[in-house]
Amino acid sequence: MTLSPRRLAIDYGLLILLAGLVAVFAVAEPAFLRVNNLFSILQAVAIVALLGVGVTVTMIAGGFDLSVGGLAAFVQMAAAYSLVVLDGSTGSAILLCLGLGILVGLGNAVLIVRLGIPDLLATLGMLFLLAGLQLVPTGGRSIAPGLILLDGSTAQGTFTDGFLALGRHRVWDILPVPVLVLAVVAAALWLVMAWTRFGRVFYAIGGNELAARLAGAPTRLYRVAAYVISATVASIGGILLAARIGRGDVSAGNGLMLDAVAAALIGHAVLGANRPNILGTVVGAVFVGVLLNGLTMLNAPYYLQDLVKGAVLIGALAVTYGLAPRRA
Amino acid sequence: MTTSAVPPALAMRGLVATFGPTRALDGASLTVAPGTIHGLIGHNGAGKSTLIKVLAGLVTPQAGTIALDGATVTGMTPGRAEALGIAFIHQERLLVPTATVGEALFLGRESAGSRFGIRRGSLRRRAEAALERVFGVTLPKGALIRDLSTAQQQIVQITRALLADPKILVFDEPTAALAQREVEHLFAAIRRLKAQGLTTLYISHYLAEIEQLCDTVTVMRNGRDVAHVDPRQVPEGGLAQLMIGRPVTELYPRQRAAAGEPVLALAGVGVGPGVRDISFTLRRGEVLGLTGLLGSGAKDLVRALFGLAPITAGTVTVDGQAARLKNPTEAVRRGIALVPEDRRAHGVALDLGIRENLTLASLGRLSRWGWLDREAERRRALDLIGELQVKTGGPDAPVRTLSGGNQQKVALGKWLAREAHLYILDEPTIGVDIAAKAEIYRLIAEAAGRGAGILLLSADPDELLGLCDRILVLFRGTIVAEHEAAGTDAGTLLQAALTGGRGAAGAASTVPAHAA
């Protein structure tokens, strides 16, 4: 098949643009291309990318999960509470966080699959619920070692070194742990979604649930799985977030949800997929990260960030919906 | 053509239009004489719709010319088409649901006959006059479009088109949603318009309508016009033969396998309050027909066997083992292939590729440890596309890009990939043109020939008689008649379905005994 400019734009537009951006930034600011800086970019986008990958799984199954941002923030607070207030170990904090994530995923699944609430509404409700719930144990305050509790006593625990390493350690002094986690999670989900029969069924459910059901797929089970996967991945994101900032910050989750959803939507436009895909989401998150990092290096004011994200999102959507081939 | 006194009202010549790798029009021509009713037929994907879209300015052809009354038109757009006096009545309803009948009729022409915007009184009178003139009907003018029946909405749409005083009126499958009486009204209106000198282009795949209505017929096949005939001069079945390109007698393949082991047995099955005491046995290699009017329970029974509705009484035996078909997953695990009636809604995922749809029900045998063998999958899909004769640019094209009949072949093909031993087919050929029908019948007969049992729910007596070995008739939730296809006729079947079997004496009591 010959590559028309239009086809080229659909398939490789975003990647070409990404390469172009890297080239421009590298010329304008040679420090941009340093390995350290590149990993900093990945470090910066790792959590958003993880949440986006989770959202992508639900989108593949024809749903949506808005609650991932709220869940990551909630889990971040839960990790801090477990470590600081309960004086728990690294392992117990991680288990608690993953357990909460699975629970929230099952909760979303009950609302959407069992009660039949539209996915956007159910997960929007869950988003608010979690954003509120995270404030309850501490009366709305952030959690740091030495926190004065509601009963007047002082918290005895602290962030363990092991836990902090999850957010701050660099493997071989170069590869940040969150980037490694993202790589492993994204690769695993990509393999499942692109190369196994299970992934095919997820896509089929997203395409036409009843057709998939009549083809013999237990579609409700798959949809429940999609929300549990999404929530579990989001709680991993929450753990990494807590480890990176080293305290339980009530405002840490701001903007995470929108960034994650944006990454997933930008991902539709990668390699002409025109549908949610794991790899595309990661590329989408990295794209935004590169742009923001480069602009910061060039001393662009911080308040332009949302403007830039919006422009990228709209551009990607224009490619997905405007250029993609449709029969007249 | 230069010698003829009157130039054709419409002359389209040598049109070529491609969508990606699909060649929708491949040198198609159409000539319509003024003041005639001209039929355009062809099976799904033959290029009729694309030809009309070219005329409407919605598709730009890569080659070819359009001339109206002998004058060549270039750069056709929807606006140009309207200005040149071509009006289109599509099968989809293109009306604003919250407008009143009067508003809908004059949408975009509010100021006609008035200097200061809308003049309600005259609007209403003109609307009434137009409806009266064309259809001899009165519609409640104040009523909202969304409160009208589909047929009434269509009448509004046609009337609206006529208000623009068109020279050529194009009907694209106008009767799909109309009842018989309304169809007759429509035909009377079209004939009246012809008497007034209007030229009509009429597209349909109801051949009986074409024979009844049209002066001349152009037949399309594979993106070209292949025949130009006077339908009154063509022998019975001639139009169908021209459409599919071979005699219709081959429509029903007669290949009979000897009936083998029972594959599905029902004993005293009930579904909810509506269906009671259904018993029958279906054997391998057998095609068993199931028919009944709307509300007879035939549909509910089939839904229950799909696992979409609970079976509330009796036992179902699949391959000699009792089966509780509580959901489709269970039914599929039992080796049942389900082809639902509404394939667009239930049978295919439109945005996924043909390959992905075709292999959806057989992923288990195309993968190991869950890992898909993409190469095997691709080969399987290509085989099926060839076997089903799906007209497509490639196996990865989204199903949305296929014509309706080809989408339906994909829905059916999903199960051929799996080689099930029990097929439950719910109206497998509804809305399918005659060529695709022949393909589907061939596939059904082949599956039976392989030793699969086939339960065919259909309301089409010809289809039942042509394809089935035995036919069960349901009436008010019970089996009232059972006939060997060879020993009955359409009248008998219809009689049983309509009246509950009077005329097939004692059928109601003998059938359960036979089935046991």
mmCIF file of C-alpha atoms in Angstrom, chain B residues 270-453:
data_model
loop_
_atom_site.group_PDB
_atom_site.id
_atom_site.type_symbol
_atom_site.label_atom_id
_atom_site.label_comp_id
_atom_site.label_asym_id
_atom_site.label_seq_id
_atom_site.Cartn_x
_atom_site.Cartn_y
_atom_site.Cartn_z
ATOM 1 C CA GLY B 270 -41.651 -23.717 28.691
ATOM 2 C CA VAL B 271 -40.325 -20.172 28.510
ATOM 3 C CA GLY B 272 -42.048 -17.721 30.824
ATOM 4 C CA PRO B 273 -45.833 -17.613 30.581
ATOM 5 C CA GLY B 274 -45.906 -17.410 26.763
ATOM 6 C CA VAL B 275 -44.332 -20.668 25.618
ATOM 7 C CA ARG B 276 -45.462 -24.075 26.915
ATOM 8 C CA ASP B 277 -44.855 -27.712 26.373
ATOM 9 C CA ILE B 278 -42.441 -27.577 23.443
ATOM 10 C CA SER B 279 -41.010 -30.958 22.504
ATOM 11 C CA PHE B 280 -39.013 -31.915 19.461
ATOM 12 C CA THR B 281 -35.829 -33.655 18.407
ATOM 13 C CA LEU B 282 -33.277 -32.331 15.953
ATOM 14 C CA ARG B 283 -30.812 -34.783 14.453
ATOM 15 C CA ARG B 284 -27.391 -34.291 12.956
ATOM 16 C CA GLY B 285 -27.522 -33.432 9.275
ATOM 17 C CA GLU B 286 -31.088 -32.194 9.590
ATOM 18 C CA VAL B 287 -32.474 -28.712 8.927
ATOM 19 C CA LEU B 288 -35.486 -28.130 11.161
ATOM 20 C CA GLY B 289 -37.644 -25.094 10.432
ATOM 21 C CA LEU B 290 -39.445 -23.128 13.104
ATOM 22 C CA THR B 291 -42.061 -20.581 12.204
ATOM 23 C CA GLY B 292 -44.944 -18.634 13.639
ATOM 24 C CA LEU B 293 -46.415 -15.167 13.618
ATOM 25 C CA LEU B 294 -45.248 -12.370 15.841
ATOM 26 C CA GLY B 295 -46.269 -13.349 19.365
ATOM 27 C CA SER B 296 -46.405 -17.062 18.593
ATOM 28 C CA GLY B 297 -43.508 -17.646 20.958
ATOM 29 C CA ALA B 298 -41.105 -18.912 18.300
ATOM 30 C CA LYS B 299 -38.788 -15.976 18.936
ATOM 31 C CA ASP B 300 -38.930 -16.439 22.718
ATOM 32 C CA LEU B 301 -38.106 -20.118 22.335
ATOM 33 C CA VAL B 302 -35.070 -19.337 20.206
ATOM 34 C CA ARG B 303 -33.928 -16.633 22.632
ATOM 35 C CA ALA B 304 -34.153 -19.154 25.457
ATOM 36 C CA LEU B 305 -32.061 -21.656 23.509
ATOM 37 C CA PHE B 306 -29.519 -18.859 22.999
ATOM 38 C CA GLY B 307 -29.390 -18.527 26.783
ATOM 39 C CA LEU B 308 -30.861 -15.029 26.590
ATOM 40 C CA ALA B 309 -34.084 -15.887 28.414
ATOM 41 C CA PRO B 310 -34.610 -18.426 31.205
ATOM 42 C CA ILE B 311 -36.145 -21.804 30.422
ATOM 43 C CA THR B 312 -38.834 -22.215 33.064
ATOM 44 C CA ALA B 313 -40.040 -25.765 32.468
ATOM 45 C CA GLY B 314 -39.017 -29.024 30.848
ATOM 46 C CA THR B 315 -35.614 -30.326 29.824
ATOM 47 C CA VAL B 316 -33.192 -29.536 27.042
ATOM 48 C CA THR B 317 -30.752 -32.199 25.913
ATOM 49 C CA VAL B 318 -27.742 -31.287 23.806
ATOM 50 C CA ASP B 319 -25.726 -34.172 22.370
ATOM 51 C CA GLY B 320 -27.410 -36.581 24.748
ATOM 52 C CA GLN B 321 -26.565 -34.568 27.858
ATOM 53 C CA ALA B 322 -28.999 -32.459 29.861
ATOM 54 C CA ALA B 323 -28.138 -28.795 29.382
ATOM 55 C CA ARG B 324 -29.148 -25.778 31.427
ATOM 56 C CA LEU B 325 -28.672 -22.940 28.970
ATOM 57 C CA LYS B 326 -28.583 -20.140 31.484
ATOM 58 C CA ASN B 327 -26.423 -17.781 29.413
ATOM 59 C CA PRO B 328 -24.895 -17.610 25.923
ATOM 60 C CA THR B 329 -21.483 -18.643 27.263
ATOM 61 C CA GLU B 330 -23.012 -21.922 28.449
ATOM 62 C CA ALA B 331 -24.786 -22.394 25.103
ATOM 63 C CA VAL B 332 -21.575 -21.817 23.165
ATOM 64 C CA ARG B 333 -19.663 -24.210 25.417
ATOM 65 C CA ARG B 334 -22.250 -26.839 24.538
ATOM 66 C CA GLY B 335 -21.263 -26.433 20.899
ATOM 67 C CA ILE B 336 -24.225 -24.283 19.886
ATOM 68 C CA ALA B 337 -23.638 -21.551 17.332
ATOM 69 C CA LEU B 338 -26.002 -18.624 17.581
ATOM 70 C CA VAL B 339 -26.757 -16.303 14.707
ATOM 71 C CA PRO B 340 -29.073 -13.583 15.990
ATOM 72 C CA GLU B 341 -31.525 -11.740 13.793
ATOM 73 C CA ASP B 342 -30.216 -8.214 14.131
ATOM 74 C CA ARG B 343 -26.635 -8.758 13.059
ATOM 75 C CA ARG B 344 -25.727 -5.108 13.015
ATOM 76 C CA ALA B 345 -26.732 -4.769 16.641
ATOM 77 C CA HIS B 346 -25.888 -8.250 17.923
ATOM 78 C CA GLY B 347 -23.734 -10.048 15.420
ATOM 79 C CA VAL B 348 -20.716 -7.927 14.575
ATOM 80 C CA ALA B 349 -18.505 -5.292 16.182
ATOM 81 C CA LEU B 350 -18.555 -2.623 13.483
ATOM 82 C CA ASP B 351 -15.313 -0.861 14.425
ATOM 83 C CA LEU B 352 -13.246 -4.021 14.639
ATOM 84 C CA GLY B 353 -11.670 -5.584 11.581
ATOM 85 C CA ILE B 354 -13.223 -8.374 9.536
ATOM 86 C CA ARG B 355 -10.516 -10.728 10.757
ATOM 87 C CA GLU B 356 -11.216 -9.958 14.400
ATOM 88 C CA ASN B 357 -14.946 -10.494 13.912
ATOM 89 C CA LEU B 358 -14.564 -13.702 11.951
ATOM 90 C CA THR B 359 -12.363 -15.375 14.536
ATOM 91 C CA LEU B 360 -14.158 -14.124 17.637
ATOM 92 C CA ALA B 361 -15.976 -17.368 18.337
ATOM 93 C CA SER B 362 -12.990 -19.609 17.631
ATOM 94 C CA LEU B 363 -10.195 -17.839 19.499
ATOM 95 C CA GLY B 364 -9.702 -20.938 21.643
ATOM 96 C CA ARG B 365 -8.490 -23.057 18.746
ATOM 97 C CA LEU B 366 -6.366 -20.247 17.311
ATOM 98 C CA SER B 367 -4.362 -19.792 20.480
ATOM 99 C CA ARG B 368 -2.211 -21.743 22.851
ATOM 100 C CA TRP B 369 -2.066 -20.837 26.533
ATOM 101 C CA GLY B 370 -4.104 -17.803 25.568
ATOM 102 C CA TRP B 371 -1.427 -16.688 23.121
ATOM 103 C CA LEU B 372 -2.900 -15.908 19.697
ATOM 104 C CA ASP B 373 -1.343 -17.490 16.650
ATOM 105 C CA ARG B 374 -1.708 -14.402 14.459
ATOM 106 C CA GLU B 375 -0.515 -16.170 11.336
ATOM 107 C CA ALA B 376 -3.041 -18.984 11.725
ATOM 108 C CA GLU B 377 -5.719 -16.418 12.490
ATOM 109 C CA ARG B 378 -4.927 -14.471 9.358
ATOM 110 C CA ARG B 379 -4.987 -17.579 7.201
ATOM 111 C CA ARG B 380 -8.317 -18.653 8.692
ATOM 112 C CA ALA B 381 -9.790 -15.207 8.084
ATOM 113 C CA LEU B 382 -8.590 -15.135 4.483
ATOM 114 C CA ASP B 383 -10.018 -18.615 3.879
ATOM 115 C CA LEU B 384 -13.373 -17.549 5.263
ATOM 116 C CA ILE B 385 -13.429 -14.303 3.294
ATOM 117 C CA GLY B 386 -12.875 -16.358 0.157
ATOM 118 C CA GLU B 387 -15.400 -19.018 1.097
ATOM 119 C CA LEU B 388 -18.068 -16.483 2.029
ATOM 120 C CA GLN B 389 -17.187 -14.279 -0.949
ATOM 121 C CA VAL B 390 -17.051 -11.201 1.264
ATOM 122 C CA LYS B 391 -16.425 -8.194 -0.949
ATOM 123 C CA THR B 392 -13.698 -6.221 0.801
ATOM 124 C CA GLY B 393 -10.366 -4.529 0.347
ATOM 125 C CA GLY B 394 -8.659 -6.688 2.945
ATOM 126 C CA PRO B 395 -9.087 -8.720 6.132
ATOM 127 C CA ASP B 396 -8.258 -5.798 8.423
ATOM 128 C CA ALA B 397 -10.833 -3.361 7.044
ATOM 129 C CA PRO B 398 -13.380 -2.417 9.726
ATOM 130 C CA VAL B 399 -16.683 -4.259 9.285
ATOM 131 C CA ARG B 400 -18.342 -0.827 9.173
ATOM 132 C CA THR B 401 -16.878 -0.337 5.682
ATOM 133 C CA LEU B 402 -18.723 -3.386 4.300
ATOM 134 C CA SER B 403 -22.150 -3.340 2.696
ATOM 135 C CA GLY B 404 -25.067 -4.753 4.703
ATOM 136 C CA GLY B 405 -25.108 -8.167 3.070
ATOM 137 C CA ASN B 406 -21.388 -8.585 3.538
ATOM 138 C CA GLN B 407 -21.658 -7.619 7.205
ATOM 139 C CA GLN B 408 -24.192 -10.391 7.578
ATOM 140 C CA LYS B 409 -21.898 -12.901 5.934
ATOM 141 C CA VAL B 410 -19.244 -11.964 8.486
ATOM 142 C CA ALA B 411 -21.698 -12.522 11.347
ATOM 143 C CA LEU B 412 -22.494 -15.973 10.000
ATOM 144 C CA GLY B 413 -18.876 -16.693 9.096
ATOM 145 C CA LYS B 414 -17.844 -16.282 12.722
ATOM 146 C CA TRP B 415 -19.600 -19.573 13.388
ATOM 147 C CA LEU B 416 -18.388 -21.352 10.296
ATOM 148 C CA ALA B 417 -14.885 -20.722 11.600
ATOM 149 C CA ARG B 418 -15.818 -22.726 14.650
ATOM 150 C CA GLU B 419 -17.554 -25.596 12.897
ATOM 151 C CA ALA B 420 -20.242 -26.003 15.513
ATOM 152 C CA HIS B 421 -22.472 -29.056 15.448
ATOM 153 C CA LEU B 422 -25.693 -27.240 16.295
ATOM 154 C CA TYR B 423 -26.643 -24.000 14.587
ATOM 155 C CA ILE B 424 -29.536 -21.881 15.776
ATOM 156 C CA LEU B 425 -30.295 -19.313 13.105
ATOM 157 C CA ASP B 426 -32.749 -16.491 13.711
ATOM 158 C CA GLU B 427 -33.952 -15.067 10.376
ATOM 159 C CA PRO B 428 -30.514 -15.461 8.751
ATOM 160 C CA THR B 429 -31.491 -13.774 5.480
ATOM 161 C CA ILE B 430 -33.720 -10.928 6.572
ATOM 162 C CA GLY B 431 -32.761 -7.705 4.825
ATOM 163 C CA VAL B 432 -30.274 -9.557 2.629
ATOM 164 C CA ASP B 433 -30.336 -9.331 -1.140
ATOM 165 C CA ILE B 434 -30.882 -12.352 -3.297
ATOM 166 C CA ALA B 435 -27.219 -13.023 -4.115
ATOM 167 C CA ALA B 436 -26.181 -12.983 -0.465
ATOM 168 C CA LYS B 437 -29.226 -15.145 0.289
ATOM 169 C CA ALA B 438 -28.016 -17.785 -2.141
ATOM 170 C CA GLU B 439 -24.594 -17.720 -0.457
ATOM 171 C CA ILE B 440 -26.102 -18.089 3.000
ATOM 172 C CA TYR B 441 -28.334 -20.968 1.900
ATOM 173 C CA ARG B 442 -25.328 -22.710 0.434
ATOM 174 C CA LEU B 443 -23.431 -22.286 3.709
ATOM 175 C CA ILE B 444 -26.358 -23.627 5.747
ATOM 176 C CA ALA B 445 -26.701 -26.654 3.471
ATOM 177 C CA GLU B 446 -22.966 -27.300 3.695
ATOM 178 C CA ALA B 447 -23.042 -27.169 7.479
ATOM 179 C CA ALA B 448 -25.889 -29.694 7.470
ATOM 180 C CA GLY B 449 -23.962 -31.795 4.964
ATOM 181 C CA ARG B 450 -21.038 -31.879 7.407
ATOM 182 C CA GLY B 451 -23.375 -33.396 9.979
ATOM 183 C CA ALA B 452 -24.431 -30.326 11.953
ATOM 184 C CA GLY B 453 -28.015 -29.977 13.156
#
